[in-house]
Amino acid sequence: MTGFPLTRLRRLREKESLRALSRETHLSVSDFIYPMFVTHGRNIRHSIEPLPGCDQLSLDYVLEEAMEAADLGIRGIILFGIPQSKDPLGEEAYDEQGIVQEAVRAIKQAVPDLMIVTDVCLCEYTDHGHCGVVDNGRIDNDATLQLLSGTALSHVLAGADMVAPSAMMDGQVGAIRNALDASDFEQVPIMGYSAKFASAFYGPFRVAAESAPNFGDRRSYQMEPGNRRMAMREIETDIEQGADIVMVKPALAYLDVLARARERFDHPMAAYNVSGEYSMVKAAGAAGWIDEQAVMLETLSSIKRAGADIILSYHAKEVARLLREMGGVY
Ligand code: PBG
């Protein structure tokens, strides 16, 4: 005999101990990478209205925050820079004295064991706000590759542990791999923002990084939201070009893409719990409309359950604190 009344699925839900024992998905602090925004100057902490709890930080505060993250057990951070000035070719992106390069050197010295990932893109640095070189209103793919390679190399020379190209140019992973290998950095891994969709969920990030495009949009390089098969091809090409970790971004509206990618590929898989996903939780939490902590844990668990090994999230610090109170895992 099978089925009810022999089978009673509620048996394993009766007590907390049994629920914990039969929980299939766990969160731990080592799953997370914490994003930070670095700006020039000293003693600067500019709050970012749609990202409560995250700020644009000058180097002195970045160091404080990096140490705090490390103390909380967070293993990695990802850095985004706000340059002194912007120009058509995004020159500060690959400047040895650029803000991200300075931040990498300073953090490496102060907190050597914290893994520093850098976002490799031009949109924060270009005056037009696009992720590549603009030529007659079009984004020139191949001309951009050289600038992205130079950016990645400058980050690694400063001491970055991993680079993460996010410009969605064809061939960007391969170009960066070649540039790193040619300078004897064949040990430095690349995390590709492989399936990155043209998403309205990036809105708050563009406020934080001051990187909204000033004409058009990013749909000629970022993916169509409805495309899952194309996402598999994007991931495949990143893997062919040498990506060590692949990513799906955003996370929540693309959990099916993540789950499909998890079945297809054996590479470590990252998911970016992007700015708009965070803002919505924060706003509804502040209004008292949801239990913010519970919703945070539930959404992060859903990303993990869908197949992510690594979650990039603005929640990383608060979740680390919470996990510590809970004895380490959820
Ligand atoms: C840079 C980049 C973006 C994000 C990460 N890297 C913005 C964009 O593509 O417009 C978005 C992250 C977020 O929304 O949290 N290209």
mmCIF file of C-alpha atoms and ligand atoms in Angstrom:
data_model
loop_
_atom_site.group_PDB
_atom_site.id
_atom_site.type_symbol
_atom_site.label_atom_id
_atom_site.label_comp_id
_atom_site.label_asym_id
_atom_site.label_seq_id
_atom_site.Cartn_x
_atom_site.Cartn_y
_atom_site.Cartn_z
ATOM 1 C CA MET A 1 0.000 0.000 0.000
ATOM 2 C CA THR A 2 1.254 3.461 -0.836
ATOM 3 C CA GLY A 3 -0.178 6.889 -0.400
ATOM 4 C CA PHE A 4 -2.365 8.179 2.378
ATOM 5 C CA PRO A 5 -2.802 7.135 5.164
ATOM 6 C CA LEU A 6 0.567 5.328 5.053
ATOM 7 C CA THR A 7 2.265 8.363 3.608
ATOM 8 C CA ARG A 8 1.919 11.409 5.790
ATOM 9 C CA LEU A 9 4.191 14.184 4.601
ATOM 10 C CA ARG A 10 3.366 16.225 7.687
ATOM 11 C CA ARG A 11 5.360 13.795 9.881
ATOM 12 C CA LEU A 12 8.593 15.547 8.994
ATOM 13 C CA ARG A 13 7.064 18.944 9.701
ATOM 14 C CA GLU A 14 5.928 18.242 13.202
ATOM 15 C CA LYS A 15 8.961 19.560 15.081
ATOM 16 C CA GLU A 16 11.672 22.102 14.384
ATOM 17 C CA SER A 17 14.353 19.404 14.677
ATOM 18 C CA LEU A 18 12.655 17.283 11.997
ATOM 19 C CA ARG A 19 12.084 20.276 9.765
ATOM 20 C CA ALA A 20 15.761 21.159 10.035
ATOM 21 C CA LEU A 21 16.779 17.569 9.337
ATOM 22 C CA SER A 22 14.693 17.399 6.180
ATOM 23 C CA ARG A 23 15.540 20.881 4.878
ATOM 24 C CA GLU A 24 17.025 20.521 1.391
ATOM 25 C CA THR A 25 18.458 23.985 0.931
ATOM 26 C CA HIS A 26 20.746 25.832 3.300
ATOM 27 C CA LEU A 27 22.232 29.289 3.371
ATOM 28 C CA SER A 28 25.625 29.968 4.848
ATOM 29 C CA VAL A 29 27.745 33.065 4.927
ATOM 30 C CA SER A 30 30.257 31.516 2.530
ATOM 31 C CA ASP A 31 27.620 31.586 -0.233
ATOM 32 C CA PHE A 32 27.765 35.359 -0.481
ATOM 33 C CA ILE A 33 29.682 38.072 -2.279
ATOM 34 C CA TYR A 34 29.019 41.600 -1.042
ATOM 35 C CA PRO A 35 28.942 44.504 -3.569
ATOM 36 C CA MET A 36 30.496 47.852 -2.621
ATOM 37 C CA PHE A 37 30.637 51.257 -4.341
ATOM 38 C CA VAL A 38 33.915 53.166 -4.068
ATOM 39 C CA THR A 39 34.262 56.890 -4.632
ATOM 40 C CA HIS A 40 37.143 59.382 -4.597
ATOM 41 C CA GLY A 41 37.916 61.611 -1.625
ATOM 42 C CA ARG A 42 38.086 61.088 2.106
ATOM 43 C CA ASN A 43 35.500 60.811 4.812
ATOM 44 C CA ILE A 44 32.715 60.367 2.278
ATOM 45 C CA ARG A 45 29.702 58.200 2.896
ATOM 46 C CA HIS A 46 26.925 59.097 0.445
ATOM 47 C CA SER A 47 23.797 57.162 1.090
ATOM 48 C CA ILE A 48 22.075 55.699 -1.945
ATOM 49 C CA GLU A 49 18.381 56.372 -1.558
ATOM 50 C CA PRO A 50 16.991 53.279 -3.301
ATOM 51 C CA LEU A 51 19.610 51.003 -1.683
ATOM 52 C CA PRO A 52 19.187 51.647 2.040
ATOM 53 C CA GLY A 53 22.159 50.308 3.984
ATOM 54 C CA CYS A 54 24.538 50.598 1.010
ATOM 55 C CA ASP A 55 26.562 53.759 0.438
ATOM 56 C CA GLN A 56 29.072 55.279 -1.918
ATOM 57 C CA LEU A 57 32.210 55.112 0.198
ATOM 58 C CA SER A 58 35.593 56.787 0.030
ATOM 59 C CA LEU A 59 38.618 54.570 0.581
ATOM 60 C CA ASP A 60 38.836 55.091 4.340
ATOM 61 C CA TYR A 61 35.249 53.878 4.784
ATOM 62 C CA VAL A 62 35.668 51.131 2.203
ATOM 63 C CA LEU A 63 38.437 49.707 4.362
ATOM 64 C CA GLU A 64 36.216 49.853 7.438
ATOM 65 C CA GLU A 65 33.395 48.095 5.599
ATOM 66 C CA ALA A 66 35.698 45.492 4.099
ATOM 67 C CA MET A 67 37.006 44.664 7.566
ATOM 68 C CA GLU A 68 33.482 44.502 8.910
ATOM 69 C CA ALA A 69 32.459 42.152 6.091
ATOM 70 C CA ALA A 70 35.464 39.925 6.780
ATOM 71 C CA ASP A 71 34.691 39.907 10.523
ATOM 72 C CA LEU A 72 31.183 38.739 9.686
ATOM 73 C CA GLY A 73 32.705 35.802 7.819
ATOM 74 C CA ILE A 74 31.961 37.086 4.316
ATOM 75 C CA ARG A 75 34.624 35.658 2.010
ATOM 76 C CA GLY A 76 34.325 37.983 -0.959
ATOM 77 C CA ILE A 77 33.346 41.455 -2.098
ATOM 78 C CA ILE A 78 32.775 42.894 -5.564
ATOM 79 C CA LEU A 79 33.832 46.461 -6.246
ATOM 80 C CA PHE A 80 32.203 49.131 -8.400
ATOM 81 C CA GLY A 81 33.861 52.516 -8.933
ATOM 82 C CA ILE A 82 32.578 56.049 -9.269
ATOM 83 C CA PRO A 83 35.253 57.921 -11.246
ATOM 84 C CA GLN A 84 36.459 61.497 -10.874
ATOM 85 C CA SER A 85 35.379 62.308 -14.410
ATOM 86 C CA LYS A 86 33.805 60.527 -17.344
ATOM 87 C CA ASP A 87 34.786 60.567 -21.018
ATOM 88 C CA PRO A 88 33.780 58.742 -24.217
ATOM 89 C CA LEU A 89 36.293 55.916 -23.717
ATOM 90 C CA GLY A 90 35.893 55.479 -19.967
ATOM 91 C CA GLU A 91 39.564 56.112 -19.324
ATOM 92 C CA GLU A 92 39.486 55.816 -15.558
ATOM 93 C CA ALA A 93 38.300 52.218 -15.908
ATOM 94 C CA TYR A 94 41.792 51.111 -16.925
ATOM 95 C CA ASP A 95 43.833 53.815 -15.185
ATOM 96 C CA GLU A 96 46.399 52.458 -12.753
ATOM 97 C CA GLN A 97 45.393 55.297 -10.425
ATOM 98 C CA GLY A 98 41.669 54.675 -10.920
ATOM 99 C CA ILE A 99 39.424 54.435 -7.895
ATOM 100 C CA VAL A 100 38.887 50.682 -8.141
ATOM 101 C CA GLN A 101 42.611 50.014 -8.586
ATOM 102 C CA GLU A 102 43.355 52.181 -5.511
ATOM 103 C CA ALA A 103 40.673 50.414 -3.522
ATOM 104 C CA VAL A 104 41.970 46.972 -4.477
ATOM 105 C CA ARG A 105 45.495 47.851 -3.326
ATOM 106 C CA ALA A 106 44.279 49.332 -0.044
ATOM 107 C CA ILE A 107 41.903 46.481 0.805
ATOM 108 C CA LYS A 108 44.455 43.808 -0.138
ATOM 109 C CA GLN A 109 46.910 45.340 2.254
ATOM 110 C CA ALA A 110 44.451 45.747 5.120
ATOM 111 C CA VAL A 111 42.428 42.525 4.736
ATOM 112 C CA PRO A 112 44.575 40.157 2.648
ATOM 113 C CA ASP A 113 42.309 37.129 3.033
ATOM 114 C CA LEU A 114 39.179 38.839 1.770
ATOM 115 C CA MET A 115 38.592 37.839 -1.858
ATOM 116 C CA ILE A 116 38.318 40.898 -4.064
ATOM 117 C CA VAL A 117 36.300 40.534 -7.224
ATOM 118 C CA THR A 118 36.151 43.488 -9.596
ATOM 119 C CA ASP A 119 33.359 44.305 -12.005
ATOM 120 C CA VAL A 120 34.870 44.830 -15.445
ATOM 121 C CA CYS A 121 32.730 47.241 -17.444
ATOM 122 C CA LEU A 122 32.869 50.750 -18.855
ATOM 123 C CA CYS A 123 29.401 52.122 -18.072
ATOM 124 C CA GLU A 124 30.393 53.814 -14.820
ATOM 125 C CA TYR A 125 33.283 55.532 -16.608
ATOM 126 C CA THR A 126 31.869 56.623 -19.963
ATOM 127 C CA ASP A 127 30.162 60.011 -20.361
ATOM 128 C CA HIS A 128 27.437 58.377 -22.494
ATOM 129 C CA GLY A 129 26.872 55.665 -19.874
ATOM 130 C CA HIS A 130 27.117 52.715 -22.273
ATOM 131 C CA CYS A 131 29.160 49.615 -21.508
ATOM 132 C CA GLY A 132 31.301 49.951 -24.632
ATOM 133 C CA VAL A 133 32.786 52.265 -27.226
ATOM 134 C CA VAL A 134 30.137 54.247 -29.099
ATOM 135 C CA ASP A 135 30.596 54.649 -32.830
ATOM 136 C CA ASN A 136 27.873 56.475 -34.738
ATOM 137 C CA GLY A 137 25.288 55.623 -32.114
ATOM 138 C CA ARG A 138 26.217 51.927 -32.140
ATOM 139 C CA ILE A 139 28.206 50.038 -29.524
ATOM 140 C CA ASP A 140 31.374 48.782 -31.210
ATOM 141 C CA ASN A 141 31.920 45.281 -29.863
ATOM 142 C CA ASP A 142 35.487 44.580 -30.965
ATOM 143 C CA ALA A 143 36.850 48.023 -30.138
ATOM 144 C CA THR A 144 35.470 47.548 -26.633
ATOM 145 C CA LEU A 145 37.263 44.241 -26.045
ATOM 146 C CA GLN A 146 40.647 45.886 -25.836
ATOM 147 C CA LEU A 147 39.455 48.375 -23.229
ATOM 148 C CA LEU A 148 37.827 45.640 -21.168
ATOM 149 C CA SER A 149 41.029 43.558 -21.286
ATOM 150 C CA GLY A 150 43.055 46.574 -20.178
ATOM 151 C CA THR A 151 40.600 47.193 -17.351
ATOM 152 C CA ALA A 152 40.750 43.602 -16.142
ATOM 153 C CA LEU A 153 44.537 43.537 -16.321
ATOM 154 C CA SER A 154 44.843 46.780 -14.352
ATOM 155 C CA HIS A 155 42.594 45.328 -11.637
ATOM 156 C CA VAL A 156 44.677 42.172 -11.420
ATOM 157 C CA LEU A 157 47.927 44.144 -11.365
ATOM 158 C CA ALA A 158 46.489 46.029 -8.389
ATOM 159 C CA GLY A 159 45.830 42.688 -6.662
ATOM 160 C CA ALA A 160 42.281 41.640 -7.562
ATOM 161 C CA ASP A 161 41.630 37.936 -6.922
ATOM 162 C CA MET A 162 39.029 37.527 -9.659
ATOM 163 C CA VAL A 163 37.604 39.645 -12.468
ATOM 164 C CA ALA A 164 33.974 39.684 -13.546
ATOM 165 C CA PRO A 165 33.241 41.105 -16.997
ATOM 166 C CA SER A 166 29.696 42.486 -17.167
ATOM 167 C CA ALA A 167 29.633 44.475 -20.418
ATOM 168 C CA MET A 168 27.934 41.709 -22.458
ATOM 169 C CA MET A 169 30.314 42.163 -25.390
ATOM 170 C CA ASP A 170 30.809 39.021 -27.479
ATOM 171 C CA GLY A 171 34.256 37.589 -26.850
ATOM 172 C CA GLN A 172 34.934 39.527 -23.649
ATOM 173 C CA VAL A 173 35.846 36.492 -21.560
ATOM 174 C CA GLY A 174 38.307 35.195 -24.161
ATOM 175 C CA ALA A 175 39.898 38.599 -24.668
ATOM 176 C CA ILE A 176 40.404 39.020 -20.922
ATOM 177 C CA ARG A 177 41.733 35.447 -20.555
ATOM 178 C CA ASN A 178 44.321 36.148 -23.273
ATOM 179 C CA ALA A 179 45.375 39.442 -21.738
ATOM 180 C CA LEU A 180 45.767 37.924 -18.274
ATOM 181 C CA ASP A 181 47.686 34.903 -19.575
ATOM 182 C CA ALA A 182 50.015 37.104 -21.612
ATOM 183 C CA SER A 183 50.989 38.854 -18.373
ATOM 184 C CA ASP A 184 51.517 35.608 -16.438
ATOM 185 C CA PHE A 185 48.205 35.791 -14.584
ATOM 186 C CA GLU A 186 46.984 32.426 -15.809
ATOM 187 C CA GLN A 187 45.984 31.579 -12.222
ATOM 188 C CA VAL A 188 43.488 34.426 -11.880
ATOM 189 C CA PRO A 189 39.916 33.222 -12.480
ATOM 190 C CA ILE A 190 37.170 34.905 -14.473
ATOM 191 C CA MET A 191 33.553 35.010 -13.403
ATOM 192 C CA GLY A 192 31.478 35.794 -16.467
ATOM 193 C CA TYR A 193 28.243 37.730 -16.142
ATOM 194 C CA SER A 194 27.240 35.212 -18.786
ATOM 195 C CA ALA A 195 23.478 35.469 -19.046
ATOM 196 C CA LYS A 196 22.861 39.105 -18.216
ATOM 197 C CA PHE A 197 19.437 40.342 -19.183
ATOM 198 C CA ALA A 198 18.391 43.865 -20.165
ATOM 199 C CA SER A 199 16.513 44.409 -16.932
ATOM 200 C CA ALA A 200 14.614 47.221 -15.271
ATOM 201 C CA PHE A 201 15.732 45.689 -11.973
ATOM 202 C CA TYR A 202 19.109 47.454 -12.406
ATOM 203 C CA GLY A 203 17.483 50.873 -11.869
ATOM 204 C CA PRO A 204 18.712 51.465 -8.300
ATOM 205 C CA PHE A 205 22.239 50.316 -9.201
ATOM 206 C CA ARG A 206 22.397 52.976 -11.897
ATOM 207 C CA VAL A 207 21.597 55.579 -9.242
ATOM 208 C CA ALA A 208 24.291 54.081 -7.001
ATOM 209 C CA ALA A 209 26.943 53.855 -9.721
ATOM 210 C CA GLU A 210 25.753 56.941 -11.651
ATOM 211 C CA SER A 211 25.803 54.811 -14.778
ATOM 212 C CA ALA A 212 22.487 55.191 -16.606
ATOM 213 C CA PRO A 213 22.957 55.496 -20.400
ATOM 214 C CA ASN A 214 22.253 59.021 -21.627
ATOM 215 C CA PHE A 215 20.810 57.839 -24.932
ATOM 216 C CA GLY A 216 19.026 54.648 -25.903
ATOM 217 C CA ASP A 217 19.206 51.579 -23.711
ATOM 218 C CA ARG A 218 21.319 48.446 -23.320
ATOM 219 C CA ARG A 219 19.167 46.107 -25.382
ATOM 220 C CA SER A 220 21.672 45.791 -28.242
ATOM 221 C CA TYR A 221 24.046 43.993 -25.874
ATOM 222 C CA GLN A 222 22.124 42.761 -22.817
ATOM 223 C CA MET A 223 19.698 39.895 -23.356
ATOM 224 C CA GLU A 224 15.985 39.876 -24.099
ATOM 225 C CA PRO A 225 14.148 38.981 -20.866
ATOM 226 C CA GLY A 226 12.102 36.261 -22.541
ATOM 227 C CA ASN A 227 15.069 34.245 -23.816
ATOM 228 C CA ARG A 228 16.062 31.125 -21.939
ATOM 229 C CA ARG A 229 17.605 29.098 -24.780
ATOM 230 C CA MET A 230 19.722 32.076 -25.787
ATOM 231 C CA ALA A 231 20.878 32.269 -22.162
ATOM 232 C CA MET A 232 22.229 28.717 -22.471
ATOM 233 C CA ARG A 233 24.176 29.752 -25.582
ATOM 234 C CA GLU A 234 25.601 32.777 -23.761
ATOM 235 C CA ILE A 235 26.769 30.569 -20.903
ATOM 236 C CA GLU A 236 28.188 28.043 -23.346
ATOM 237 C CA THR A 237 30.246 30.675 -25.164
ATOM 238 C CA ASP A 238 31.600 32.043 -21.881
ATOM 239 C CA ILE A 239 32.648 28.527 -20.896
ATOM 240 C CA GLU A 240 34.300 27.978 -24.288
ATOM 241 C CA GLN A 241 36.249 31.191 -23.764
ATOM 242 C CA GLY A 242 37.499 30.063 -20.385
ATOM 243 C CA ALA A 243 35.046 31.381 -17.793
ATOM 244 C CA ASP A 244 35.691 29.644 -14.463
ATOM 245 C CA ILE A 245 32.380 30.691 -12.917
ATOM 246 C CA VAL A 246 29.256 31.619 -14.855
ATOM 247 C CA MET A 247 26.445 33.883 -13.728
ATOM 248 C CA VAL A 248 22.776 34.490 -14.312
ATOM 249 C CA LYS A 249 21.605 38.025 -13.656
ATOM 250 C CA PRO A 250 19.129 39.166 -12.342
ATOM 251 C CA ALA A 251 18.221 36.277 -10.074
ATOM 252 C CA LEU A 252 14.578 36.331 -9.020
ATOM 253 C CA ALA A 253 12.789 36.929 -12.293
ATOM 254 C CA TYR A 254 15.186 34.397 -13.917
ATOM 255 C CA LEU A 255 15.140 31.445 -11.539
ATOM 256 C CA ASP A 256 14.048 29.158 -14.373
ATOM 257 C CA VAL A 257 17.137 30.194 -16.347
ATOM 258 C CA LEU A 258 19.297 29.466 -13.328
ATOM 259 C CA ALA A 259 17.684 26.060 -12.803
ATOM 260 C CA ARG A 260 18.099 25.123 -16.453
ATOM 261 C CA ALA A 261 21.733 26.246 -16.437
ATOM 262 C CA ARG A 262 22.338 24.217 -13.273
ATOM 263 C CA GLU A 263 21.146 21.078 -15.096
ATOM 264 C CA ARG A 264 23.188 21.769 -18.204
ATOM 265 C CA PHE A 265 26.537 22.947 -16.863
ATOM 266 C CA ASP A 266 28.869 21.737 -14.144
ATOM 267 C CA HIS A 267 30.641 25.054 -13.662
ATOM 268 C CA PRO A 268 30.158 26.874 -10.389
ATOM 269 C CA MET A 269 27.105 29.023 -10.860
ATOM 270 C CA ALA A 270 26.591 32.514 -9.510
ATOM 271 C CA ALA A 271 23.401 34.533 -9.383
ATOM 272 C CA TYR A 272 23.169 38.282 -8.874
ATOM 273 C CA ASN A 273 20.385 39.284 -6.477
ATOM 274 C CA VAL A 274 20.321 42.719 -8.120
ATOM 275 C CA SER A 275 19.615 46.181 -6.809
ATOM 276 C CA GLY A 276 15.918 46.336 -7.740
ATOM 277 C CA GLU A 277 15.253 43.035 -6.009
ATOM 278 C CA TYR A 278 16.840 44.409 -2.862
ATOM 279 C CA SER A 279 15.059 47.778 -3.092
ATOM 280 C CA MET A 280 11.651 46.154 -3.298
ATOM 281 C CA VAL A 281 12.240 44.109 -0.158
ATOM 282 C CA LYS A 282 13.590 47.148 1.680
ATOM 283 C CA ALA A 283 10.724 49.415 0.620
ATOM 284 C CA ALA A 284 7.990 46.949 1.476
ATOM 285 C CA GLY A 285 9.766 46.131 4.743
ATOM 286 C CA ALA A 286 10.046 49.798 5.707
ATOM 287 C CA ALA A 287 6.349 50.284 4.976
ATOM 288 C CA GLY A 288 5.544 47.394 7.275
ATOM 289 C CA TRP A 289 3.920 45.457 4.443
ATOM 290 C CA ILE A 290 6.125 42.381 4.695
ATOM 291 C CA ASP A 291 8.332 40.718 7.291
ATOM 292 C CA GLU A 292 11.576 41.925 5.755
ATOM 293 C CA GLN A 293 13.900 39.382 7.351
ATOM 294 C CA ALA A 294 11.701 36.437 6.509
ATOM 295 C CA VAL A 295 11.260 37.591 2.915
ATOM 296 C CA MET A 296 15.019 38.079 2.609
ATOM 297 C CA LEU A 297 15.754 34.527 3.793
ATOM 298 C CA GLU A 298 13.020 33.083 1.615
ATOM 299 C CA THR A 299 14.168 34.822 -1.568
ATOM 300 C CA LEU A 300 17.841 34.014 -0.971
ATOM 301 C CA SER A 301 16.875 30.389 -0.361
ATOM 302 C CA SER A 302 14.956 30.344 -3.623
ATOM 303 C CA ILE A 303 18.078 31.457 -5.486
ATOM 304 C CA LYS A 304 20.084 28.721 -3.813
ATOM 305 C CA ARG A 305 17.369 26.117 -4.447
ATOM 306 C CA ALA A 306 17.234 27.052 -8.135
ATOM 307 C CA GLY A 307 20.906 26.134 -8.386
ATOM 308 C CA ALA A 308 23.186 29.008 -7.400
ATOM 309 C CA ASP A 309 26.415 28.159 -5.590
ATOM 310 C CA ILE A 310 27.293 31.815 -5.131
ATOM 311 C CA ILE A 311 24.955 34.732 -4.491
ATOM 312 C CA LEU A 312 25.984 38.338 -5.052
ATOM 313 C CA SER A 313 23.734 40.340 -2.770
ATOM 314 C CA TYR A 314 23.377 43.703 -1.037
ATOM 315 C CA HIS A 315 21.804 41.666 1.795
ATOM 316 C CA ALA A 316 25.112 39.867 2.455
ATOM 317 C CA LYS A 317 26.024 41.723 5.633
ATOM 318 C CA GLU A 318 22.606 41.536 7.247
ATOM 319 C CA VAL A 319 22.225 37.904 6.323
ATOM 320 C CA ALA A 320 25.676 37.206 7.778
ATOM 321 C CA ARG A 321 24.605 38.799 11.076
ATOM 322 C CA LEU A 322 21.393 36.846 11.103
ATOM 323 C CA LEU A 323 23.114 33.556 10.290
ATOM 324 C CA ARG A 324 25.544 34.158 13.116
ATOM 325 C CA GLU A 325 22.598 34.516 15.524
ATOM 326 C CA MET A 326 21.147 31.318 14.089
ATOM 327 C CA GLY A 327 24.340 29.376 14.683
ATOM 328 C CA GLY A 328 25.836 29.577 11.202
ATOM 329 C CA VAL A 329 23.370 28.020 8.790
ATOM 330 C CA TYR A 330 19.768 28.478 7.842
HETATM 331 C C1 PBG B 1 27.694 47.131 -15.029
HETATM 332 C C2 PBG B 1 26.793 46.472 -14.065
HETATM 333 C C3 PBG B 1 25.421 46.692 -13.803
HETATM 334 C C4 PBG B 1 25.100 45.870 -12.722
HETATM 335 C C5 PBG B 1 26.248 45.164 -12.384
HETATM 336 N N1 PBG B 1 27.270 45.526 -13.231
HETATM 337 C C6 PBG B 1 24.461 47.652 -14.360
HETATM 338 C C7 PBG B 1 23.966 47.603 -15.718
HETATM 339 O O1 PBG B 1 24.244 46.694 -16.504
HETATM 340 O O2 PBG B 1 23.280 48.575 -16.044
HETATM 341 C C8 PBG B 1 23.755 45.816 -12.050
HETATM 342 C C9 PBG B 1 23.754 45.383 -10.644
HETATM 343 C C10 PBG B 1 22.515 45.652 -9.881
HETATM 344 O O3 PBG B 1 21.472 46.097 -10.388
HETATM 345 O O4 PBG B 1 22.568 45.414 -8.668
HETATM 346 N N2 PBG B 1 27.394 46.960 -16.352
#
